[in-house]
Amino acid sequence: MELPKVYNPKEVEGKIYKLWEKSGFLKANPKSKKPPFCIIMPPPNANGPLHIGNAVFVTLQDIMIRYQRMRGKEVLWLPGVDHAGFETQVVFEKELKKKGKSRFHYSPKELYQMIWKFCQKYKKIIENQLKRLGASCDWSREKFTLDKNIIEIVYQTFKKLYDDKLVYRGERIINWCPYHRTSLSDLEVKHKNIKGKLWFIRYPLKTTNSKLQTTNYIKVATTRPETMLGDVAVAVNPKDTRYKNLVGKKVLLPLVGREIPIIADKRVDMEFGSGAVKVTPAHDPLDFEIALTHKLKAIQVIGKEGKMTEMAGKNYAGLRILECRKKILEDLKNKGLLEKVEDYQYSIAVCYKCGTPIEPLISKQWFIKIKPLAKKAIKVVEEGKIKFIPEHYKKIYLHWMKNIHDWNISRQIVWGIKMPVWQCQNKNSNLKSQKSKIKNRYFVSLKKPRKCPVCGKCVPKQIEDTFDTWFSSGQWPFTTLLASGGSKSKVKSQKSKTIFNYTSEDFEYFYPTSVMETAWDILFFWVARMIMLGLYCTGKVPFKYVFLHGLVRDKDRQKMSKSKGNVIDPLGVVELYGADALRGALVFGTGPGKDVIISEEKVIGQRKFTNKIWNAARFVLSNKPPRINANLTREFTRMKNLTKADKEIINALRATIKSVTKDLDKFQFHNALQKVYRFFWYNFCDFYIEQSKEQLQNPKLKTHTLKILLYILLNSIKLLHPFIPFITEEIYQRLPLKNKKKCLMVEEWPNP
């Protein structure tokens, strides 16, 4: 069957994807006798269309899936999307702002429903975009992080952690975003270098008559004078001889008049400022730790809205932070207590979404005691049960895990999975219950309790906090497989020992999954947490390999951003040049963990390659070759009249198959594509096709030359199929083959 003169991706790609869907080959069979190969798709955020970074993971994962399918594995690529909690609410609030609205115009229930509809719209868009990119997913198993059966599993995990005393509600200093009014984990905070000021303030020493004097004082340096209203001490290093005689004495807090002690603590940096620092435990993480050591109480002078509280005093209460700073500096200057000001460059913490300076606040939040989980997650990596590609990320992972802190998993936002935590509403202190329950009145229940276990009388109220989105997505590898297929897939006999009282055929067959492929920048956000929670909930590693790709950059190696105007729309590229050209451009020249360099010129280069493939196939088919079997290796060894050109192309093909297979097994996708590219363009097109034109004129050579042409073409498109699936499938459908499969995607991988 001859090919049209010009390859038109628009006409081919949609038709080919429908063929794959109709064939049933995308659907996995957990009862198969084949060895399993499973990738759980990192769920794209359901708050917008796919971006070029998403196209990278789609391409890399589809390469693995298609390759392993052709290698005879039972393959499952399970797709899904993420509700992306805080991030999605931020995106939606921007949409509201365009309409002159904010989240405060709606009740929590109304806001939740609005965001739900917003995400459902993008969920469908993302599904269509994944298909346009050629993702050979099992759509019958598609999941959403807010699916009911997913939430049930997330709840069970939380309950088990709570019962094992690995979850606690604690008063800690947390990262608070005043703009979004929610707590953030350490990973959700960025650090920004700024040119600020360092103010030196005189803290008068307390005299016997308690009169404030400006001649007898200790000099304290600070970058945040507004928080001094909450000072509870002045701290110096015990090795600092300048202040040795002052330790134990007291000062009068400027502008407030409150007596506070001078304490010695080895955590004070003698080189900072004057060597004497203010201790404000309610608004600084280190100060909080120092206060705990010295049993000092915290005074919160900044509230959750970024305004000064009543504890700041009547002169400052209600002022915004910078307004208060200005007034305090004026008041200090007027009282002769501001000694000097220096320029000072330092780092501040900001919200990773809006850039608002983070306010450290003491707040009661829900935490996971992470070190017991981290211990096992460190061990499996050190023992090689999980391998990192590139390998150097193993050291980075281990370093972070060995210095990990408890994980704040509660968020003060509407959009997300509501925590299954309930609060007793009975304020009566004469409760016949455990002291611990009476003290905090909080308990965990997977269902709405009919009777309050604390007081036995009231109707408990569920707290408004939602889970950190990484808590639910950190369970993605096993929640998806346990939930896939619903209740019908649950089986009684459970080979795997999990914390759950049921299992599924998918989980038993495909877990642990084979590879987790994702961007290196969420190694700690996501990968580390999947390993910890996977081990805790299932007793097994969630995956055997972690493949990390880099960030996408333009031809000048600049990071893509809307502000720079260098963002590439992947679907726009597909519309212009076809999905195969984009996929090839994303892989070509990009090693594991390296940044992906993409440009229109690079895509055009790959589009030219698809044209080359098409024209070569047209040449072969236009000569009407006889039907052949898919594997003619033995026939070639028996042929007596092979020419030098025949032998060279056959040997080159065998060498390419061997080398490409080795590269794919080692996750060296860029090397594999480049080798097939070179073989097809130079060995096949430039050399053998040109040689064959002369051989086809010789009646004695014509038949076997046509067979060799068809054989080389067939094996070339097999090698290329994982990378550029649409054009290779279209050509395969037109090849005259014996014992032809319904689709190229299930053909056997070539043997050298």
GROMACS .gro file of C-alpha atoms in nm, residues 367-520:
model
  154
  367PHE     CA    1   0.255   1.711   6.230
  368ILE     CA    2   0.397   1.373   6.134
  369LYS     CA    3   0.691   1.246   6.337
  370ILE     CA    4   0.895   1.187   6.029
  371LYS     CA    5   1.225   1.045   6.155
  372PRO     CA    6   1.094   0.689   6.219
  373LEU     CA    7   0.962   0.686   5.861
  374ALA     CA    8   1.280   0.841   5.723
  375LYS     CA    9   1.498   0.577   5.889
  376LYS     CA   10   1.347   0.297   5.678
  377ALA     CA   11   1.346   0.515   5.366
  378ILE     CA   12   1.718   0.575   5.410
  379LYS     CA   13   1.788   0.205   5.459
  380VAL     CA   14   1.619   0.083   5.137
  381VAL     CA   15   1.815   0.333   4.927
  382GLU     CA   16   2.144   0.250   5.097
  383GLU     CA   17   2.074  -0.120   5.034
  384GLY     CA   18   2.004  -0.056   4.666
  385LYS     CA   19   1.638  -0.156   4.675
  386ILE     CA   20   1.564   0.177   4.508
  387LYS     CA   21   1.810   0.306   4.248
  388PHE     CA   22   1.842   0.668   4.135
  389ILE     CA   23   1.908   0.776   3.777
  390PRO     CA   24   2.132   0.976   3.761
  391GLU     CA   25   2.308   0.811   4.055
  392HIS     CA   26   2.435   1.133   4.216
  393TYR     CA   27   2.081   1.211   4.334
  394LYS     CA   28   2.118   0.924   4.580
  395LYS     CA   29   2.363   1.132   4.788
  396ILE     CA   30   2.138   1.437   4.770
  397TYR     CA   31   1.839   1.230   4.882
  398LEU     CA   32   2.026   1.068   5.171
  399HIS     CA   33   2.166   1.400   5.296
  400TRP     CA   34   1.820   1.556   5.307
  401MET     CA   35   1.661   1.252   5.469
  402LYS     CA   36   1.923   1.240   5.743
  403ASN     CA   37   1.850   1.604   5.833
  404ILE     CA   38   1.472   1.589   5.800
  405HIS     CA   39   1.228   1.770   6.033
  406ASP     CA   40   0.874   1.683   6.137
  407TRP     CA   41   0.624   1.743   5.858
  408ASN     CA   42   0.344   1.996   5.902
  409ILE     CA   43   0.055   1.835   5.710
  410SER     CA   44  -0.233   2.071   5.798
  411ARG     CA   45  -0.333   2.358   5.573
  412GLN     CA   46  -0.579   2.641   5.636
  413ILE     CA   47  -0.735   2.632   5.290
  414VAL     CA   48  -1.068   2.515   5.150
  415TRP     CA   49  -0.948   2.314   4.850
  416GLY     CA   50  -0.821   1.973   4.947
  417ILE     CA   51  -0.894   1.661   5.149
  418LYS     CA   52  -1.049   1.765   5.477
  419MET     CA   53  -0.867   1.613   5.773
  420PRO     CA   54  -1.072   1.342   5.954
  421VAL     CA   55  -1.017   1.518   6.285
  422TRP     CA   56  -1.306   1.607   6.513
  423GLN     CA   57  -1.333   1.841   6.810
  424CYS     CA   58  -1.549   1.800   7.116
  425GLN     CA   59  -1.781   2.101   7.151
  426ASN     CA   60  -1.852   2.053   7.522
  427LYS     CA   61  -1.669   2.318   7.724
  428ASN     CA   62  -1.761   2.158   8.058
  429SER     CA   63  -1.445   2.072   8.249
  430ASN     CA   64  -1.615   1.792   8.447
  431LEU     CA   65  -1.576   1.535   8.174
  432LYS     CA   66  -1.552   1.167   8.253
  433SER     CA   67  -1.281   1.085   8.004
  434GLN     CA   68  -0.909   1.055   7.963
  435LYS     CA   69  -0.707   1.356   8.071
  436SER     CA   70  -0.533   1.374   7.734
  437LYS     CA   71  -0.866   1.388   7.553
  438ILE     CA   72  -1.005   1.647   7.793
  439LYS     CA   73  -0.696   1.857   7.743
  440ASN     CA   74  -0.711   1.888   7.366
  441ARG     CA   75  -1.063   1.765   7.283
  442TYR     CA   76  -0.947   1.640   6.943
  443PHE     CA   77  -0.982   1.288   6.805
  444VAL     CA   78  -0.953   1.110   6.470
  445SER     CA   79  -1.247   0.927   6.315
  446LEU     CA   80  -1.284   0.798   5.958
  447LYS     CA   81  -1.659   0.857   5.970
  448LYS     CA   82  -1.877   1.120   6.131
  449PRO     CA   83  -1.914   1.000   6.490
  450ARG     CA   84  -2.264   0.948   6.623
  451LYS     CA   85  -2.146   0.999   6.978
  452CYS     CA   86  -1.860   1.213   7.105
  453PRO     CA   87  -1.592   0.985   7.256
  454VAL     CA   88  -1.462   1.274   7.468
  455CYS     CA   89  -1.771   1.392   7.654
  456GLY     CA   90  -2.029   1.137   7.540
  457LYS     CA   91  -2.287   1.411   7.492
  458CYS     CA   92  -2.210   1.672   7.226
  459VAL     CA   93  -2.212   1.657   6.847
  460PRO     CA   94  -1.843   1.682   6.754
  461LYS     CA   95  -1.740   1.921   6.479
  462GLN     CA   96  -1.490   1.835   6.204
  463ILE     CA   97  -1.199   2.078   6.188
  464GLU     CA   98  -1.170   2.296   5.876
  465ASP     CA   99  -0.804   2.215   5.803
  466THR     CA  100  -0.715   2.018   5.490
  467PHE     CA  101  -0.420   1.790   5.425
  468ASP     CA  102  -0.104   1.919   5.263
  469THR     CA  103  -0.150   1.802   4.903
  470TRP     CA  104   0.181   1.614   4.922
  471PHE     CA  105   0.036   1.392   5.194
  472SER     CA  106  -0.220   1.247   4.955
  473SER     CA  107   0.004   1.250   4.647
  474GLY     CA  108   0.277   1.090   4.858
  475GLN     CA  109   0.053   0.781   4.865
  476TRP     CA  110  -0.015   0.787   4.490
  477PRO     CA  111   0.163   0.463   4.385
  478PHE     CA  112  -0.042   0.240   4.614
  479THR     CA  113  -0.369   0.435   4.644
  480THR     CA  114  -0.414   0.426   4.266
  481LEU     CA  115  -0.356   0.051   4.244
  482LEU     CA  116  -0.566  -0.030   4.550
  483ALA     CA  117  -0.851   0.189   4.422
  484SER     CA  118  -0.825   0.085   4.058
  485GLY     CA  119  -1.127  -0.112   3.947
  486GLY     CA  120  -1.326  -0.020   4.257
  487SER     CA  121  -1.480  -0.272   4.498
  488LYS     CA  122  -1.505  -0.544   4.232
  489SER     CA  123  -1.127  -0.568   4.223
  490LYS     CA  124  -1.095  -0.634   4.595
  491VAL     CA  125  -0.982  -0.987   4.671
  492LYS     CA  126  -0.976  -1.183   4.994
  493SER     CA  127  -0.636  -1.350   4.969
  494GLN     CA  128  -0.373  -1.088   5.032
  495LYS     CA  129  -0.012  -1.178   4.959
  496SER     CA  130   0.110  -0.831   5.048
  497LYS     CA  131   0.105  -0.722   5.410
  498THR     CA  132  -0.032  -0.370   5.415
  499ILE     CA  133  -0.201  -0.160   5.681
  500PHE     CA  134  -0.528  -0.198   5.487
  501ASN     CA  135  -0.781  -0.477   5.533
  502TYR     CA  136  -0.826  -0.533   5.161
  503THR     CA  137  -0.627  -0.540   4.840
  504SER     CA  138  -0.685  -0.547   4.465
  505GLU     CA  139  -0.571  -0.753   4.170
  506ASP     CA  140  -0.387  -0.452   4.031
  507PHE     CA  141  -0.200  -0.395   4.357
  508GLU     CA  142  -0.103  -0.761   4.395
  509TYR     CA  143   0.025  -0.784   4.038
  510PHE     CA  144   0.180  -0.442   3.969
  511TYR     CA  145   0.311  -0.330   4.312
  512PRO     CA  146   0.588  -0.235   4.370
  513THR     CA  147   0.577  -0.033   4.051
  514SER     CA  148   0.873  -0.039   3.815
  515VAL     CA  149   0.986   0.322   3.769
  516MET     CA  150   0.898   0.662   3.910
  517GLU     CA  151   0.991   0.923   3.651
  518THR     CA  152   0.964   1.287   3.751
  519ALA     CA  153   1.149   1.620   3.767
  520TRP     CA  154   1.443   1.648   4.006
   0.00000   0.00000   0.00000
